């Protein structure tokens, strides 16, 4: 008979086995053991409460590890033994989650996991396409030659002076009915993160007007282009492509061999723009969601 239990010291060895094979289901599954072994005694107690195991009297079928976010729960890792990687077992575990809550799970598509998750009760919240560019294939471009407007140039963001401007531009560019607007505090917090690269925070200017923004961040010392956008009234003039190429020139000068960029799969305009700049498809990452 199947039962669902929290992690404890007696069944921890079951989790160790499944933790070691977690990447075969989803390369983005978090490493629970690393988090656990680097936590204090009190934090270990809290972590164990956030792990659910599906078991019978002889073995553990699978596990789920989650954490609390502001308005939802994030499933950090989910994995089952190969013979039990079926919708019926996953849904059994999901049915034990806190009721009237939203759980999200970020998963790289490997050809079978998204289908299993959908059959288990998950819905697709969004799909992001990751693209990459080998910089040895990138020919440095003079960005201003790509722009069909005079007076356009680029400048680095001045910290402690221009955060409100960046906040306004990003809120205008990425405005949707469901997106929560950024605050200046969000921008300041971003600047304090380890991934933040001051020389990679770039405004697009039209004379003395701020009309766009783009940014390079470093994830595990890999440059990723993010937050690329131009105000609506300035689109269709080649400014977006020029901004991406300007950021690529910065990455090239910093002697990196590769650059990455991510884009919503529904944003065909941005997808085509990045292809024109030389980026190629790398992988699809889905944010799956289930409401309990």
JSON list of C-alpha atoms in Angstrom, two decimals, residues 125-242:
[
{"chain": "A", "resi": 125, "resn": "UNK", "atom": "CA", "xyz": [2.25, 28.77, -17.41]},
{"chain": "A", "resi": 126, "resn": "UNK", "atom": "CA", "xyz": [4.89, 29.94, -19.88]},
{"chain": "A", "resi": 127, "resn": "UNK", "atom": "CA", "xyz": [7.61, 28.66, -22.17]},
{"chain": "A", "resi": 128, "resn": "UNK", "atom": "CA", "xyz": [10.99, 30.32, -22.48]},
{"chain": "A", "resi": 129, "resn": "UNK", "atom": "CA", "xyz": [13.44, 29.66, -25.29]},
{"chain": "A", "resi": 130, "resn": "UNK", "atom": "CA", "xyz": [17.13, 29.86, -24.45]},
{"chain": "A", "resi": 131, "resn": "UNK", "atom": "CA", "xyz": [19.41, 30.82, -27.34]},
{"chain": "A", "resi": 132, "resn": "UNK", "atom": "CA", "xyz": [23.17, 31.01, -27.55]},
{"chain": "A", "resi": 133, "resn": "UNK", "atom": "CA", "xyz": [25.83, 32.51, -29.78]},
{"chain": "A", "resi": 134, "resn": "UNK", "atom": "CA", "xyz": [29.45, 31.42, -30.18]},
{"chain": "A", "resi": 135, "resn": "UNK", "atom": "CA", "xyz": [31.37, 34.68, -30.06]},
{"chain": "A", "resi": 136, "resn": "UNK", "atom": "CA", "xyz": [34.08, 33.42, -32.39]},
{"chain": "A", "resi": 137, "resn": "UNK", "atom": "CA", "xyz": [31.32, 33.45, -35.03]},
{"chain": "A", "resi": 138, "resn": "UNK", "atom": "CA", "xyz": [30.30, 37.00, -34.11]},
{"chain": "A", "resi": 139, "resn": "UNK", "atom": "CA", "xyz": [31.66, 39.83, -36.22]},
{"chain": "A", "resi": 140, "resn": "UNK", "atom": "CA", "xyz": [31.89, 43.03, -34.14]},
{"chain": "A", "resi": 141, "resn": "UNK", "atom": "CA", "xyz": [29.45, 45.55, -35.56]},
{"chain": "A", "resi": 142, "resn": "UNK", "atom": "CA", "xyz": [29.24, 49.32, -35.36]},
{"chain": "A", "resi": 143, "resn": "UNK", "atom": "CA", "xyz": [25.83, 49.59, -33.73]},
{"chain": "A", "resi": 144, "resn": "UNK", "atom": "CA", "xyz": [25.03, 53.08, -34.98]},
{"chain": "A", "resi": 145, "resn": "UNK", "atom": "CA", "xyz": [25.27, 51.82, -38.58]},
{"chain": "A", "resi": 146, "resn": "UNK", "atom": "CA", "xyz": [22.28, 49.55, -37.88]},
{"chain": "A", "resi": 147, "resn": "UNK", "atom": "CA", "xyz": [20.00, 52.40, -36.82]},
{"chain": "A", "resi": 148, "resn": "UNK", "atom": "CA", "xyz": [17.72, 54.24, -39.22]},
{"chain": "A", "resi": 149, "resn": "UNK", "atom": "CA", "xyz": [17.66, 57.34, -37.00]},
{"chain": "A", "resi": 150, "resn": "UNK", "atom": "CA", "xyz": [20.17, 60.09, -36.20]},
{"chain": "A", "resi": 151, "resn": "UNK", "atom": "CA", "xyz": [21.08, 61.05, -32.66]},
{"chain": "A", "resi": 152, "resn": "UNK", "atom": "CA", "xyz": [20.80, 57.54, -31.21]},
{"chain": "A", "resi": 153, "resn": "UNK", "atom": "CA", "xyz": [23.60, 56.42, -28.91]},
{"chain": "A", "resi": 154, "resn": "UNK", "atom": "CA", "xyz": [24.29, 54.18, -25.90]},
{"chain": "A", "resi": 155, "resn": "UNK", "atom": "CA", "xyz": [25.41, 54.97, -22.37]},
{"chain": "A", "resi": 156, "resn": "UNK", "atom": "CA", "xyz": [26.11, 53.06, -19.17]},
{"chain": "A", "resi": 157, "resn": "UNK", "atom": "CA", "xyz": [23.65, 53.36, -16.29]},
{"chain": "A", "resi": 158, "resn": "UNK", "atom": "CA", "xyz": [24.92, 55.55, -13.46]},
{"chain": "A", "resi": 159, "resn": "UNK", "atom": "CA", "xyz": [24.31, 53.74, -10.19]},
{"chain": "A", "resi": 160, "resn": "UNK", "atom": "CA", "xyz": [22.49, 55.67, -7.45]},
{"chain": "A", "resi": 161, "resn": "UNK", "atom": "CA", "xyz": [21.27, 58.18, -10.05]},
{"chain": "A", "resi": 162, "resn": "UNK", "atom": "CA", "xyz": [19.34, 56.47, -12.87]},
{"chain": "A", "resi": 163, "resn": "UNK", "atom": "CA", "xyz": [17.53, 53.55, -11.23]},
{"chain": "A", "resi": 164, "resn": "UNK", "atom": "CA", "xyz": [14.13, 55.29, -11.52]},
{"chain": "A", "resi": 165, "resn": "UNK", "atom": "CA", "xyz": [14.65, 55.74, -15.26]},
{"chain": "A", "resi": 166, "resn": "UNK", "atom": "CA", "xyz": [15.51, 52.08, -15.75]},
{"chain": "A", "resi": 167, "resn": "UNK", "atom": "CA", "xyz": [12.47, 51.12, -13.68]},
{"chain": "A", "resi": 168, "resn": "UNK", "atom": "CA", "xyz": [10.18, 53.27, -15.86]},
{"chain": "A", "resi": 169, "resn": "UNK", "atom": "CA", "xyz": [11.55, 51.92, -19.14]},
{"chain": "A", "resi": 170, "resn": "UNK", "atom": "CA", "xyz": [11.27, 48.27, -18.11]},
{"chain": "A", "resi": 171, "resn": "UNK", "atom": "CA", "xyz": [7.73, 48.76, -16.81]},
{"chain": "A", "resi": 172, "resn": "UNK", "atom": "CA", "xyz": [6.70, 50.40, -20.09]},
{"chain": "A", "resi": 173, "resn": "UNK", "atom": "CA", "xyz": [8.43, 47.88, -22.34]},
{"chain": "A", "resi": 174, "resn": "UNK", "atom": "CA", "xyz": [7.25, 44.73, -20.54]},
{"chain": "A", "resi": 175, "resn": "UNK", "atom": "CA", "xyz": [3.82, 45.94, -19.41]},
{"chain": "A", "resi": 176, "resn": "UNK", "atom": "CA", "xyz": [1.08, 43.26, -19.38]},
{"chain": "A", "resi": 177, "resn": "UNK", "atom": "CA", "xyz": [-2.17, 42.80, -17.49]},
{"chain": "A", "resi": 178, "resn": "UNK", "atom": "CA", "xyz": [-0.67, 40.10, -15.27]},
{"chain": "A", "resi": 179, "resn": "UNK", "atom": "CA", "xyz": [2.84, 41.51, -14.75]},
{"chain": "A", "resi": 180, "resn": "UNK", "atom": "CA", "xyz": [3.51, 43.22, -11.44]},
{"chain": "A", "resi": 181, "resn": "UNK", "atom": "CA", "xyz": [5.38, 46.51, -12.06]},
{"chain": "A", "resi": 182, "resn": "UNK", "atom": "CA", "xyz": [8.94, 46.84, -10.84]},
{"chain": "A", "resi": 183, "resn": "UNK", "atom": "CA", "xyz": [9.83, 49.27, -8.08]},
{"chain": "A", "resi": 184, "resn": "UNK", "atom": "CA", "xyz": [13.02, 51.27, -7.63]},
{"chain": "A", "resi": 185, "resn": "UNK", "atom": "CA", "xyz": [13.83, 48.98, -4.70]},
{"chain": "A", "resi": 186, "resn": "UNK", "atom": "CA", "xyz": [13.72, 46.02, -7.13]},
{"chain": "A", "resi": 187, "resn": "UNK", "atom": "CA", "xyz": [16.32, 47.74, -9.31]},
{"chain": "A", "resi": 188, "resn": "UNK", "atom": "CA", "xyz": [18.56, 48.56, -6.34]},
{"chain": "A", "resi": 189, "resn": "UNK", "atom": "CA", "xyz": [18.31, 44.96, -5.14]},
{"chain": "A", "resi": 190, "resn": "UNK", "atom": "CA", "xyz": [19.24, 43.75, -8.64]},
{"chain": "A", "resi": 191, "resn": "UNK", "atom": "CA", "xyz": [22.39, 45.89, -8.53]},
{"chain": "A", "resi": 192, "resn": "UNK", "atom": "CA", "xyz": [23.46, 44.21, -5.29]},
{"chain": "A", "resi": 193, "resn": "UNK", "atom": "CA", "xyz": [23.34, 40.68, -6.71]},
{"chain": "A", "resi": 194, "resn": "UNK", "atom": "CA", "xyz": [26.49, 38.71, -7.54]},
{"chain": "A", "resi": 195, "resn": "UNK", "atom": "CA", "xyz": [25.38, 38.38, -11.16]},
{"chain": "A", "resi": 196, "resn": "UNK", "atom": "CA", "xyz": [25.17, 42.14, -11.72]},
{"chain": "A", "resi": 197, "resn": "UNK", "atom": "CA", "xyz": [27.69, 43.58, -14.19]},
{"chain": "A", "resi": 198, "resn": "UNK", "atom": "CA", "xyz": [27.89, 47.40, -13.93]},
{"chain": "A", "resi": 199, "resn": "UNK", "atom": "CA", "xyz": [29.49, 47.85, -17.35]},
{"chain": "A", "resi": 200, "resn": "UNK", "atom": "CA", "xyz": [26.71, 45.73, -18.86]},
{"chain": "A", "resi": 201, "resn": "UNK", "atom": "CA", "xyz": [23.77, 47.96, -17.82]},
{"chain": "A", "resi": 202, "resn": "UNK", "atom": "CA", "xyz": [23.12, 50.03, -20.95]},
{"chain": "A", "resi": 203, "resn": "UNK", "atom": "CA", "xyz": [20.60, 52.74, -21.85]},
{"chain": "A", "resi": 204, "resn": "UNK", "atom": "CA", "xyz": [19.63, 53.66, -25.40]},
{"chain": "A", "resi": 205, "resn": "UNK", "atom": "CA", "xyz": [19.49, 57.43, -25.84]},
{"chain": "A", "resi": 206, "resn": "UNK", "atom": "CA", "xyz": [17.85, 59.72, -28.38]},
{"chain": "A", "resi": 207, "resn": "UNK", "atom": "CA", "xyz": [19.59, 62.99, -27.66]},
{"chain": "A", "resi": 208, "resn": "UNK", "atom": "CA", "xyz": [18.77, 63.51, -23.98]},
{"chain": "A", "resi": 209, "resn": "UNK", "atom": "CA", "xyz": [15.81, 61.10, -23.99]},
{"chain": "A", "resi": 210, "resn": "UNK", "atom": "CA", "xyz": [16.03, 57.61, -22.52]},
{"chain": "A", "resi": 211, "resn": "UNK", "atom": "CA", "xyz": [14.31, 55.29, -25.00]},
{"chain": "A", "resi": 212, "resn": "UNK", "atom": "CA", "xyz": [15.54, 51.77, -24.22]},
{"chain": "A", "resi": 213, "resn": "UNK", "atom": "CA", "xyz": [17.53, 49.51, -21.96]},
{"chain": "A", "resi": 214, "resn": "UNK", "atom": "CA", "xyz": [19.45, 46.25, -22.10]},
{"chain": "A", "resi": 215, "resn": "UNK", "atom": "CA", "xyz": [21.66, 44.38, -19.69]},
{"chain": "A", "resi": 216, "resn": "UNK", "atom": "CA", "xyz": [24.34, 41.71, -19.35]},
{"chain": "A", "resi": 217, "resn": "UNK", "atom": "CA", "xyz": [24.39, 39.55, -16.24]},
{"chain": "A", "resi": 218, "resn": "UNK", "atom": "CA", "xyz": [26.84, 36.80, -15.30]},
{"chain": "A", "resi": 219, "resn": "UNK", "atom": "CA", "xyz": [25.39, 33.44, -14.28]},
{"chain": "A", "resi": 220, "resn": "UNK", "atom": "CA", "xyz": [28.22, 31.13, -13.15]},
{"chain": "A", "resi": 221, "resn": "UNK", "atom": "CA", "xyz": [30.53, 33.43, -15.12]},
{"chain": "A", "resi": 222, "resn": "UNK", "atom": "CA", "xyz": [28.45, 32.98, -18.30]},
{"chain": "A", "resi": 223, "resn": "UNK", "atom": "CA", "xyz": [27.19, 36.22, -19.89]},
{"chain": "A", "resi": 224, "resn": "UNK", "atom": "CA", "xyz": [23.42, 36.35, -20.37]},
{"chain": "A", "resi": 225, "resn": "UNK", "atom": "CA", "xyz": [21.66, 39.23, -22.13]},
{"chain": "A", "resi": 226, "resn": "UNK", "atom": "CA", "xyz": [18.44, 40.21, -20.35]},
{"chain": "A", "resi": 227, "resn": "UNK", "atom": "CA", "xyz": [15.82, 42.98, -20.16]},
{"chain": "A", "resi": 228, "resn": "UNK", "atom": "CA", "xyz": [16.30, 44.11, -23.77]},
{"chain": "A", "resi": 229, "resn": "UNK", "atom": "CA", "xyz": [13.62, 46.57, -24.80]},
{"chain": "A", "resi": 230, "resn": "UNK", "atom": "CA", "xyz": [12.90, 49.80, -26.65]},
{"chain": "A", "resi": 231, "resn": "UNK", "atom": "CA", "xyz": [9.93, 52.10, -26.02]},
{"chain": "A", "resi": 232, "resn": "UNK", "atom": "CA", "xyz": [7.04, 51.44, -28.37]},
{"chain": "A", "resi": 233, "resn": "UNK", "atom": "CA", "xyz": [7.27, 54.69, -30.34]},
{"chain": "A", "resi": 234, "resn": "UNK", "atom": "CA", "xyz": [10.90, 53.94, -31.27]},
{"chain": "A", "resi": 235, "resn": "UNK", "atom": "CA", "xyz": [10.44, 50.40, -32.55]},
{"chain": "A", "resi": 236, "resn": "UNK", "atom": "CA", "xyz": [10.87, 49.40, -36.19]},
{"chain": "A", "resi": 237, "resn": "UNK", "atom": "CA", "xyz": [14.01, 51.50, -36.70]},
{"chain": "A", "resi": 238, "resn": "UNK", "atom": "CA", "xyz": [16.67, 48.86, -36.05]},
{"chain": "A", "resi": 239, "resn": "UNK", "atom": "CA", "xyz": [17.35, 50.15, -32.54]},
{"chain": "A", "resi": 240, "resn": "UNK", "atom": "CA", "xyz": [16.65, 46.80, -30.84]},
{"chain": "A", "resi": 241, "resn": "UNK", "atom": "CA", "xyz": [19.12, 44.97, -33.07]},
{"chain": "A", "resi": 242, "resn": "UNK", "atom": "CA", "xyz": [21.68, 47.70, -32.53]}
]
